[in-house]
PDB file of N, CA and C in Angstrom:
ATOM      1  N   MET A   1      19.191  17.820 -22.577  1.00 42.00           N
ATOM      2  CA  MET A   1      20.139  16.860 -22.052  1.00 42.00           C
ATOM      3  C   MET A   1      19.498  15.530 -21.709  1.00 42.00           C
ATOM      4  N   THR A   2      18.183  15.495 -21.606  1.00 46.00           N
ATOM      5  CA  THR A   2      17.527  14.264 -21.208  1.00 46.00           C
ATOM      6  C   THR A   2      17.696  13.163 -22.247  1.00 46.00           C
ATOM      7  N   ASP A   3      18.007  13.537 -23.499  1.00 50.00           N
ATOM      8  CA  ASP A   3      18.192  12.505 -24.513  1.00 50.00           C
ATOM      9  C   ASP A   3      19.469  11.710 -24.285  1.00 50.00           C
ATOM     10  N   LEU A   4      20.342  12.169 -23.397  1.00 90.00           N
ATOM     11  CA  LEU A   4      21.565  11.449 -23.083  1.00 90.00           C
ATOM     12  C   LEU A   4      21.329  10.332 -22.068  1.00 90.00           C
ATOM     13  N   VAL A   5      20.188  10.366 -21.401  1.00 96.00           N
ATOM     14  CA  VAL A   5      19.861   9.344 -20.414  1.00 96.00           C
ATOM     15  C   VAL A   5      19.225   8.168 -21.129  1.00 96.00           C
ATOM     16  N   ARG A   6      19.801   7.000 -20.923  1.00 96.00           N
ATOM     17  CA  ARG A   6      19.274   5.821 -21.606  1.00 96.00           C
ATOM     18  C   ARG A   6      18.726   4.834 -20.584  1.00 96.00           C
ATOM     19  N   ASN A   7      17.687   4.138 -20.984  1.00 96.00           N
ATOM     20  CA  ASN A   7      17.077   3.123 -20.150  1.00 96.00           C
ATOM     21  C   ASN A   7      17.718   1.782 -20.476  1.00 96.00           C
ATOM     22  N   ASN A   8      18.531   1.275 -19.574  1.00 97.00           N
ATOM     23  CA  ASN A   8      19.152  -0.031 -19.734  1.00 97.00           C
ATOM     24  C   ASN A   8      18.198  -1.053 -19.109  1.00 97.00           C
ATOM     25  N   VAL A   9      17.292  -1.552 -19.930  1.00 96.00           N
ATOM     26  CA  VAL A   9      16.237  -2.456 -19.454  1.00 96.00           C
ATOM     27  C   VAL A   9      16.826  -3.746 -18.881  1.00 96.00           C
ATOM     28  N   ASP A  10      17.885  -4.264 -19.497  1.00 97.00           N
ATOM     29  CA  ASP A  10      18.490  -5.515 -19.031  1.00 97.00           C
ATOM     30  C   ASP A  10      19.001  -5.412 -17.600  1.00 97.00           C
ATOM     31  N   GLN A  11      19.480  -4.234 -17.210  1.00 97.00           N
ATOM     32  CA  GLN A  11      19.999  -4.059 -15.847  1.00 97.00           C
ATOM     33  C   GLN A  11      19.044  -3.264 -14.953  1.00 97.00           C
ATOM     34  N   SER A  12      17.869  -2.928 -15.473  1.00 97.00           N
ATOM     35  CA  SER A  12      16.862  -2.148 -14.740  1.00 97.00           C
ATOM     36  C   SER A  12      17.478  -0.890 -14.143  1.00 97.00           C
ATOM     37  N   ARG A  13      18.086  -0.098 -15.032  1.00 98.00           N
ATOM     38  CA  ARG A  13      18.649   1.158 -14.560  1.00 98.00           C
ATOM     39  C   ARG A  13      18.707   2.183 -15.682  1.00 98.00           C
ATOM     40  N   PHE A  14      18.602   3.439 -15.292  1.00 98.00           N
ATOM     41  CA  PHE A  14      18.802   4.543 -16.219  1.00 98.00           C
ATOM     42  C   PHE A  14      20.266   4.926 -16.134  1.00 98.00           C
ATOM     43  N   GLU A  15      20.869   5.266 -17.269  1.00 97.00           N
ATOM     44  CA  GLU A  15      22.295   5.565 -17.309  1.00 97.00           C
ATOM     45  C   GLU A  15      22.557   6.868 -18.049  1.00 97.00           C
ATOM     46  N   LEU A  16      23.568   7.576 -17.580  1.00 97.00           N
ATOM     47  CA  LEU A  16      24.066   8.769 -18.242  1.00 97.00           C
ATOM     48  C   LEU A  16      25.577   8.628 -18.326  1.00 97.00           C
ATOM     49  N   VAL A  17      26.104   8.587 -19.538  1.00 94.00           N
ATOM     50  CA  VAL A  17      27.547   8.492 -19.734  1.00 94.00           C
ATOM     51  C   VAL A  17      28.127   9.895 -19.671  1.00 94.00           C
ATOM     52  N   ALA A  18      29.130  10.067 -18.833  1.00 89.00           N
ATOM     53  CA  ALA A  18      29.819  11.353 -18.680  1.00 89.00           C
ATOM     54  C   ALA A  18      31.318  11.076 -18.769  1.00 89.00           C
ATOM     55  N   GLY A  19      31.888  11.370 -19.923  1.00 87.00           N
ATOM     56  CA  GLY A  19      33.303  11.042 -20.135  1.00 87.00           C
ATOM     57  C   GLY A  19      33.464   9.541 -20.199  1.00 87.00           C
ATOM     58  N   ASP A  20      34.333   9.023 -19.344  1.00 90.00           N
ATOM     59  CA  ASP A  20      34.579   7.575 -19.292  1.00 90.00           C
ATOM     60  C   ASP A  20      33.774   6.887 -18.194  1.00 90.00           C
ATOM     61  N   ALA A  21      32.917   7.620 -17.526  1.00 94.00           N
ATOM     62  CA  ALA A  21      32.181   7.074 -16.390  1.00 94.00           C
ATOM     63  C   ALA A  21      30.675   7.065 -16.663  1.00 94.00           C
ATOM     64  N   VAL A  22      29.963   6.309 -15.839  1.00 95.00           N
ATOM     65  CA  VAL A  22      28.511   6.190 -15.975  1.00 95.00           C
ATOM     66  C   VAL A  22      27.855   6.499 -14.632  1.00 95.00           C
ATOM     67  N   VAL A  23      26.901   7.406 -14.657  1.00 97.00           N
ATOM     68  CA  VAL A  23      26.041   7.691 -13.513  1.00 97.00           C
ATOM     69  C   VAL A  23      24.782   6.876 -13.756  1.00 97.00           C
ATOM     70  N   PHE A  24      24.248   6.230 -12.718  1.00 98.00           N
ATOM     71  CA  PHE A  24      23.064   5.414 -12.960  1.00 98.00           C
ATOM     72  C   PHE A  24      22.086   5.454 -11.800  1.00 98.00           C
ATOM     73  N   ALA A  25      20.842   5.109 -12.128  1.00 98.00           N
ATOM     74  CA  ALA A  25      19.767   4.996 -11.144  1.00 98.00           C
ATOM     75  C   ALA A  25      19.103   3.640 -11.326  1.00 98.00           C
ATOM     76  N   ASP A  26      19.205   2.792 -10.304  1.00 98.00           N
ATOM     77  CA  ASP A  26      18.537   1.491 -10.333  1.00 98.00           C
ATOM     78  C   ASP A  26      17.044   1.706 -10.109  1.00 98.00           C
ATOM     79  N   TYR A  27      16.223   0.923 -10.788  1.00 98.00           N
ATOM     80  CA  TYR A  27      14.779   1.080 -10.642  1.00 98.00           C
ATOM     81  C   TYR A  27      14.061  -0.253 -10.764  1.00 98.00           C
ATOM     82  N   GLN A  28      12.789  -0.211 -10.339  1.00 97.00           N
ATOM     83  CA  GLN A  28      11.825  -1.281 -10.590  1.00 97.00           C
ATOM     84  C   GLN A  28      10.550  -0.584 -11.018  1.00 97.00           C
ATOM     85  N   ARG A  29       9.759  -1.266 -11.794  1.00 96.00           N
ATOM     86  CA  ARG A  29       8.453  -0.724 -12.198  1.00 96.00           C
ATOM     87  C   ARG A  29       7.372  -1.569 -11.541  1.00 96.00           C
ATOM     88  N   GLU A  30       6.376  -0.855 -10.999  1.00 95.00           N
ATOM     89  CA  GLU A  30       5.306  -1.552 -10.297  1.00 95.00           C
ATOM     90  C   GLU A  30       4.058  -0.681 -10.277  1.00 95.00           C
ATOM     91  N   ALA A  31       2.974  -1.169 -10.829  1.00 92.00           N
ATOM     92  CA  ALA A  31       1.652  -0.523 -10.774  1.00 92.00           C
ATOM     93  C   ALA A  31       1.688   0.976 -11.084  1.00 92.00           C
ATOM     94  N   GLY A  32       2.253   1.329 -12.229  1.00 93.00           N
ATOM     95  CA  GLY A  32       2.265   2.724 -12.644  1.00 93.00           C
ATOM     96  C   GLY A  32       3.291   3.591 -11.936  1.00 93.00           C
ATOM     97  N   CYS A  33       4.192   2.937 -11.198  1.00 96.00           N
ATOM     98  CA  CYS A  33       5.222   3.675 -10.462  1.00 96.00           C
ATOM     99  C   CYS A  33       6.613   3.234 -10.898  1.00 96.00           C
ATOM    100  N   LEU A  34       7.508   4.184 -10.877  1.00 96.00           N
ATOM    101  CA  LEU A  34       8.918   3.952 -11.142  1.00 96.00           C
ATOM    102  C   LEU A  34       9.614   4.086  -9.789  1.00 96.00           C
ATOM    103  N   ILE A  35      10.083   2.974  -9.254  1.00 97.00           N
ATOM    104  CA  ILE A  35      10.686   2.953  -7.925  1.00 97.00           C
ATOM    105  C   ILE A  35      12.200   3.096  -8.088  1.00 97.00           C
ATOM    106  N   ILE A  36      12.743   4.219  -7.628  1.00 97.00           N
ATOM    107  CA  ILE A  36      14.188   4.473  -7.722  1.00 97.00           C
ATOM    108  C   ILE A  36      14.811   4.022  -6.409  1.00 97.00           C
ATOM    109  N   SER A  37      15.557   2.927  -6.467  1.00 97.00           N
ATOM    110  CA  SER A  37      16.131   2.362  -5.252  1.00 97.00           C
ATOM    111  C   SER A  37      17.546   2.839  -4.964  1.00 97.00           C
ATOM    112  N   TYR A  38      18.259   3.315  -6.004  1.00 97.00           N
ATOM    113  CA  TYR A  38      19.656   3.684  -5.780  1.00 97.00           C
ATOM    114  C   TYR A  38      20.143   4.560  -6.923  1.00 97.00           C
ATOM    115  N   VAL A  39      20.809   5.647  -6.585  1.00 98.00           N
ATOM    116  CA  VAL A  39      21.462   6.502  -7.586  1.00 98.00           C
ATOM    117  C   VAL A  39      22.945   6.503  -7.265  1.00 98.00           C
ATOM    118  N   TYR A  40      23.766   6.264  -8.284  1.00 97.00           N
ATOM    119  CA  TYR A  40      25.222   6.208  -8.072  1.00 97.00           C
ATOM    120  C   TYR A  40      25.944   7.123  -9.050  1.00 97.00           C
ATOM    121  N   ALA A  41      26.870   7.893  -8.508  1.00 96.00           N
ATOM    122  CA  ALA A  41      27.786   8.696  -9.320  1.00 96.00           C
ATOM    123  C   ALA A  41      29.199   8.330  -8.884  1.00 96.00           C
ATOM    124  N   PRO A  42      30.071   7.978  -9.818  1.00 96.00           N
ATOM    125  CA  PRO A  42      31.460   7.682  -9.454  1.00 96.00           C
ATOM    126  C   PRO A  42      32.089   8.894  -8.761  1.00 96.00           C
ATOM    127  N   PRO A  43      33.041   8.673  -7.863  1.00 95.00           N
ATOM    128  CA  PRO A  43      33.652   9.779  -7.128  1.00 95.00           C
ATOM    129  C   PRO A  43      34.121  10.942  -8.009  1.00 95.00           C
ATOM    130  N   ALA A  44      34.661  10.652  -9.175  1.00 92.00           N
ATOM    131  CA  ALA A  44      35.164  11.711 -10.052  1.00 92.00           C
ATOM    132  C   ALA A  44      34.045  12.621 -10.569  1.00 92.00           C
ATOM    133  N   LEU A  45      32.806  12.141 -10.556  1.00 93.00           N
ATOM    134  CA  LEU A  45      31.684  12.925 -11.085  1.00 93.00           C
ATOM    135  C   LEU A  45      30.845  13.590  -9.998  1.00 93.00           C
ATOM    136  N   ARG A  46      31.128  13.290  -8.761  1.00 92.00           N
ATOM    137  CA  ARG A  46      30.347  13.879  -7.675  1.00 92.00           C
ATOM    138  C   ARG A  46      30.603  15.385  -7.616  1.00 92.00           C
ATOM    139  N   GLY A  47      29.531  16.129  -7.491  1.00 92.00           N
ATOM    140  CA  GLY A  47      29.642  17.581  -7.438  1.00 92.00           C
ATOM    141  C   GLY A  47      29.692  18.247  -8.802  1.00 92.00           C
ATOM    142  N   THR A  48      29.551  17.472  -9.870  1.00 93.00           N
ATOM    143  CA  THR A  48      29.612  18.040 -11.222  1.00 93.00           C
ATOM    144  C   THR A  48      28.230  18.278 -11.823  1.00 93.00           C
ATOM    145  N   GLY A  49      27.191  17.825 -11.137  1.00 93.00           N
ATOM    146  CA  GLY A  49      25.840  17.960 -11.668  1.00 93.00           C
ATOM    147  C   GLY A  49      25.397  16.776 -12.513  1.00 93.00           C
ATOM    148  N   ALA A  50      26.264  15.778 -12.650  1.00 95.00           N
ATOM    149  CA  ALA A  50      25.938  14.617 -13.490  1.00 95.00           C
ATOM    150  C   ALA A  50      24.724  13.856 -12.956  1.00 95.00           C
ATOM    151  N   ALA A  51      24.652  13.652 -11.645  1.00 95.00           N
ATOM    152  CA  ALA A  51      23.509  12.932 -11.071  1.00 95.00           C
ATOM    153  C   ALA A  51      22.223  13.743 -11.242  1.00 95.00           C
ATOM    154  N   GLY A  52      22.312  15.046 -11.169  1.00 95.00           N
ATOM    155  CA  GLY A  52      21.147  15.901 -11.397  1.00 95.00           C
ATOM    156  C   GLY A  52      20.658  15.813 -12.835  1.00 95.00           C
ATOM    157  N   ARG A  53      21.596  15.770 -13.785  1.00 95.00           N
ATOM    158  CA  ARG A  53      21.218  15.611 -15.193  1.00 95.00           C
ATOM    159  C   ARG A  53      20.572  14.246 -15.408  1.00 95.00           C
ATOM    160  N   LEU A  54      21.080  13.238 -14.723  1.00 97.00           N
ATOM    161  CA  LEU A  54      20.465  11.907 -14.788  1.00 97.00           C
ATOM    162  C   LEU A  54      19.025  11.972 -14.283  1.00 97.00           C
ATOM    163  N   MET A  55      18.819  12.622 -13.146  1.00 96.00           N
ATOM    164  CA  MET A  55      17.470  12.718 -12.581  1.00 96.00           C
ATOM    165  C   MET A  55      16.529  13.487 -13.491  1.00 96.00           C
ATOM    166  N   GLU A  56      17.013  14.506 -14.170  1.00 95.00           N
ATOM    167  CA  GLU A  56      16.176  15.217 -15.149  1.00 95.00           C
ATOM    168  C   GLU A  56      15.685  14.238 -16.219  1.00 95.00           C
ATOM    169  N   GLY A  57      16.582  13.374 -16.681  1.00 95.00           N
ATOM    170  CA  GLY A  57      16.220  12.384 -17.688  1.00 95.00           C
ATOM    171  C   GLY A  57      15.262  11.336 -17.157  1.00 95.00           C
ATOM    172  N   VAL A  58      15.454  10.922 -15.912  1.00 96.00           N
ATOM    173  CA  VAL A  58      14.549   9.951 -15.288  1.00 96.00           C
ATOM    174  C   VAL A  58      13.137  10.541 -15.205  1.00 96.00           C
ATOM    175  N   VAL A  59      13.032  11.791 -14.769  1.00 95.00           N
ATOM    176  CA  VAL A  59      11.728  12.444 -14.672  1.00 95.00           C
ATOM    177  C   VAL A  59      11.098  12.569 -16.056  1.00 95.00           C
ATOM    178  N   ALA A  60      11.892  12.919 -17.050  1.00 94.00           N
ATOM    179  CA  ALA A  60      11.362  13.051 -18.416  1.00 94.00           C
ATOM    180  C   ALA A  60      10.808  11.720 -18.910  1.00 94.00           C
ATOM    181  N   GLN A  61      11.496  10.626 -18.599  1.00 93.00           N
ATOM    182  CA  GLN A  61      11.008   9.320 -19.041  1.00 93.00           C
ATOM    183  C   GLN A  61       9.768   8.907 -18.260  1.00 93.00           C
ATOM    184  N   ALA A  62       9.718   9.242 -16.965  1.00 94.00           N
ATOM    185  CA  ALA A  62       8.522   8.944 -16.165  1.00 94.00           C
ATOM    186  C   ALA A  62       7.330   9.737 -16.703  1.00 94.00           C
ATOM    187  N   ARG A  63       7.567  10.991 -17.054  1.00 92.00           N
ATOM    188  CA  ARG A  63       6.511  11.846 -17.603  1.00 92.00           C
ATOM    189  C   ARG A  63       5.985  11.245 -18.912  1.00 92.00           C
ATOM    190  N   ALA A  64       6.894  10.821 -19.772  1.00 93.00           N
ATOM    191  CA  ALA A  64       6.510  10.266 -21.078  1.00 93.00           C
ATOM    192  C   ALA A  64       5.710   8.976 -20.940  1.00 93.00           C
ATOM    193  N   SER A  65       5.997   8.193 -19.903  1.00 93.00           N
ATOM    194  CA  SER A  65       5.304   6.915 -19.741  1.00 93.00           C
ATOM    195  C   SER A  65       4.119   7.011 -18.773  1.00 93.00           C
ATOM    196  N   GLY A  66       3.881   8.209 -18.217  1.00 94.00           N
ATOM    197  CA  GLY A  66       2.752   8.392 -17.309  1.00 94.00           C
ATOM    198  C   GLY A  66       2.950   7.768 -15.946  1.00 94.00           C
ATOM    199  N   GLU A  67       4.185   7.592 -15.539  1.00 95.00           N
ATOM    200  CA  GLU A  67       4.476   6.968 -14.245  1.00 95.00           C
ATOM    201  C   GLU A  67       4.753   8.029 -13.181  1.00 95.00           C
ATOM    202  N   ARG A  68       4.537   7.647 -11.942  1.00 95.00           N
ATOM    203  CA  ARG A  68       4.940   8.466 -10.797  1.00 95.00           C
ATOM    204  C   ARG A  68       6.184   7.833 -10.221  1.00 95.00           C
ATOM    205  N   ILE A  69       6.956   8.600  -9.470  1.00 96.00           N
ATOM    206  CA  ILE A  69       8.239   8.132  -8.954  1.00 96.00           C
ATOM    207  C   ILE A  69       8.160   7.891  -7.455  1.00 96.00           C
ATOM    208  N   VAL A  70       8.641   6.726  -7.038  1.00 96.00           N
ATOM    209  CA  VAL A  70       8.790   6.397  -5.624  1.00 96.00           C
ATOM    210  C   VAL A  70      10.292   6.461  -5.344  1.00 96.00           C
ATOM    211  N   PRO A  71      10.767   7.531  -4.705  1.00 95.00           N
ATOM    212  CA  PRO A  71      12.208   7.688  -4.484  1.00 95.00           C
ATOM    213  C   PRO A  71      12.657   7.043  -3.170  1.00 95.00           C
ATOM    214  N   LEU A  72      13.071   5.787  -3.224  1.00 96.00           N
ATOM    215  CA  LEU A  72      13.578   5.108  -2.030  1.00 96.00           C
ATOM    216  C   LEU A  72      14.986   5.597  -1.696  1.00 96.00           C
ATOM    217  N   CYS A  73      15.727   5.955  -2.706  1.00 96.00           N
ATOM    218  CA  CYS A  73      17.088   6.452  -2.550  1.00 96.00           C
ATOM    219  C   CYS A  73      17.056   7.866  -1.974  1.00 96.00           C
ATOM    220  N   GLY A  74      17.912   8.131  -1.005  1.00 95.00           N
ATOM    221  CA  GLY A  74      17.967   9.444  -0.379  1.00 95.00           C
ATOM    222  C   GLY A  74      18.291  10.556  -1.366  1.00 95.00           C
ATOM    223  N   TYR A  75      19.207  10.303  -2.288  1.00 96.00           N
ATOM    224  CA  TYR A  75      19.553  11.336  -3.265  1.00 96.00           C
ATOM    225  C   TYR A  75      18.352  11.655  -4.147  1.00 96.00           C
ATOM    226  N   ALA A  76      17.693  10.629  -4.668  1.00 96.00           N
ATOM    227  CA  ALA A  76      16.545  10.843  -5.550  1.00 96.00           C
ATOM    228  C   ALA A  76      15.432  11.583  -4.806  1.00 96.00           C
ATOM    229  N   ARG A  77      15.175  11.210  -3.561  1.00 95.00           N
ATOM    230  CA  ARG A  77      14.126  11.854  -2.762  1.00 95.00           C
ATOM    231  C   ARG A  77      14.459  13.336  -2.549  1.00 95.00           C
ATOM    232  N   THR A  78      15.697  13.622  -2.140  1.00 95.00           N
ATOM    233  CA  THR A  78      16.110  15.010  -1.904  1.00 95.00           C
ATOM    234  C   THR A  78      16.056  15.819  -3.190  1.00 95.00           C
ATOM    235  N   TRP A  79      16.530  15.239  -4.291  1.00 95.00           N
ATOM    236  CA  TRP A  79      16.543  15.955  -5.573  1.00 95.00           C
ATOM    237  C   TRP A  79      15.122  16.320  -5.989  1.00 95.00           C
ATOM    238  N   LEU A  80      14.197  15.375  -5.891  1.00 94.00           N
ATOM    239  CA  LEU A  80      12.812  15.631  -6.281  1.00 94.00           C
ATOM    240  C   LEU A  80      12.175  16.712  -5.415  1.00 94.00           C
ATOM    241  N   HIS A  81      12.457  16.696  -4.128  1.00 92.00           N
ATOM    242  CA  HIS A  81      11.874  17.702  -3.237  1.00 92.00           C
ATOM    243  C   HIS A  81      12.464  19.088  -3.479  1.00 92.00           C
ATOM    244  N   ARG A  82      13.704  19.147  -3.912  1.00 93.00           N
ATOM    245  CA  ARG A  82      14.351  20.436  -4.178  1.00 93.00           C
ATOM    246  C   ARG A  82      13.940  21.040  -5.519  1.00 93.00           C
ATOM    247  N   HIS A  83      13.419  20.232  -6.406  1.00 91.00           N
ATOM    248  CA  HIS A  83      13.019  20.705  -7.732  1.00 91.00           C
ATOM    249  C   HIS A  83      11.494  20.729  -7.801  1.00 91.00           C
ATOM    250  N   ARG A  84      10.934  21.871  -7.435  1.00 84.00           N
ATOM    251  CA  ARG A  84       9.485  22.025  -7.305  1.00 84.00           C
ATOM    252  C   ARG A  84       8.714  21.615  -8.559  1.00 84.00           C
ATOM    253  N   ALA A  85       9.299  21.836  -9.704  1.00 86.00           N
ATOM    254  CA  ALA A  85       8.593  21.532 -10.960  1.00 86.00           C
ATOM    255  C   ALA A  85       8.324  20.034 -11.114  1.00 86.00           C
ATOM    256  N   HIS A  86       9.038  19.213 -10.354  1.00 83.00           N
ATOM    257  CA  HIS A  86       8.896  17.761 -10.492  1.00 83.00           C
ATOM    258  C   HIS A  86       8.213  17.098  -9.303  1.00 83.00           C
ATOM    259  N   ARG A  87       7.822  17.870  -8.327  1.00 80.00           N
ATOM    260  CA  ARG A  87       7.221  17.294  -7.106  1.00 80.00           C
ATOM    261  C   ARG A  87       5.946  16.532  -7.403  1.00 80.00           C
ATOM    262  N   ASP A  88       5.246  16.916  -8.457  1.00 81.00           N
ATOM    263  CA  ASP A  88       4.000  16.215  -8.779  1.00 81.00           C
ATOM    264  C   ASP A  88       4.240  14.785  -9.241  1.00 81.00           C
ATOM    265  N   PHE A  89       5.488  14.400  -9.457  1.00 78.00           N
ATOM    266  CA  PHE A  89       5.796  13.034  -9.870  1.00 78.00           C
ATOM    267  C   PHE A  89       6.094  12.124  -8.693  1.00 78.00           C
ATOM    268  N   ILE A  90       6.151  12.681  -7.492  1.00 87.00           N
ATOM    269  CA  ILE A  90       6.430  11.859  -6.318  1.00 87.00           C
ATOM    270  C   ILE A  90       5.170  11.107  -5.937  1.00 87.00           C
ATOM    271  N   ALA A  91       5.287   9.802  -5.860  1.00 84.00           N
ATOM    272  CA  ALA A  91       4.125   8.964  -5.496  1.00 84.00           C
ATOM    273  C   ALA A  91       4.002   8.863  -3.986  1.00 84.00           C
TER     274      ALA A  91
END
C-alpha cells in the first residue's frame, strides 16, 4: 500500500488519496531528518485506517532515503511509538 503514498514536493507533504478525499502529512527536511509537523485526515476518513496507511508510506519513503523522522505532530508521534517495527526511525 505504500506505493499509494505520493510525495507532493511543491506543497511539502505526503499524500494518500482515499476515494474523493486526501489524507496528508506536512513535512520539512533538515539534516537527514524528515520533520512531520502535521497529519490531517478529513472527518469522513477518521477511524478508517487511512492515516495509518499514510504513515506506513511516510516511513517507507524515509527508509528509502535514509532519513530519520522527527514527529512534531501528536498523531505521527503516537503512531510511531505504537508501531515497534518503526521506532528506530524516530530521531
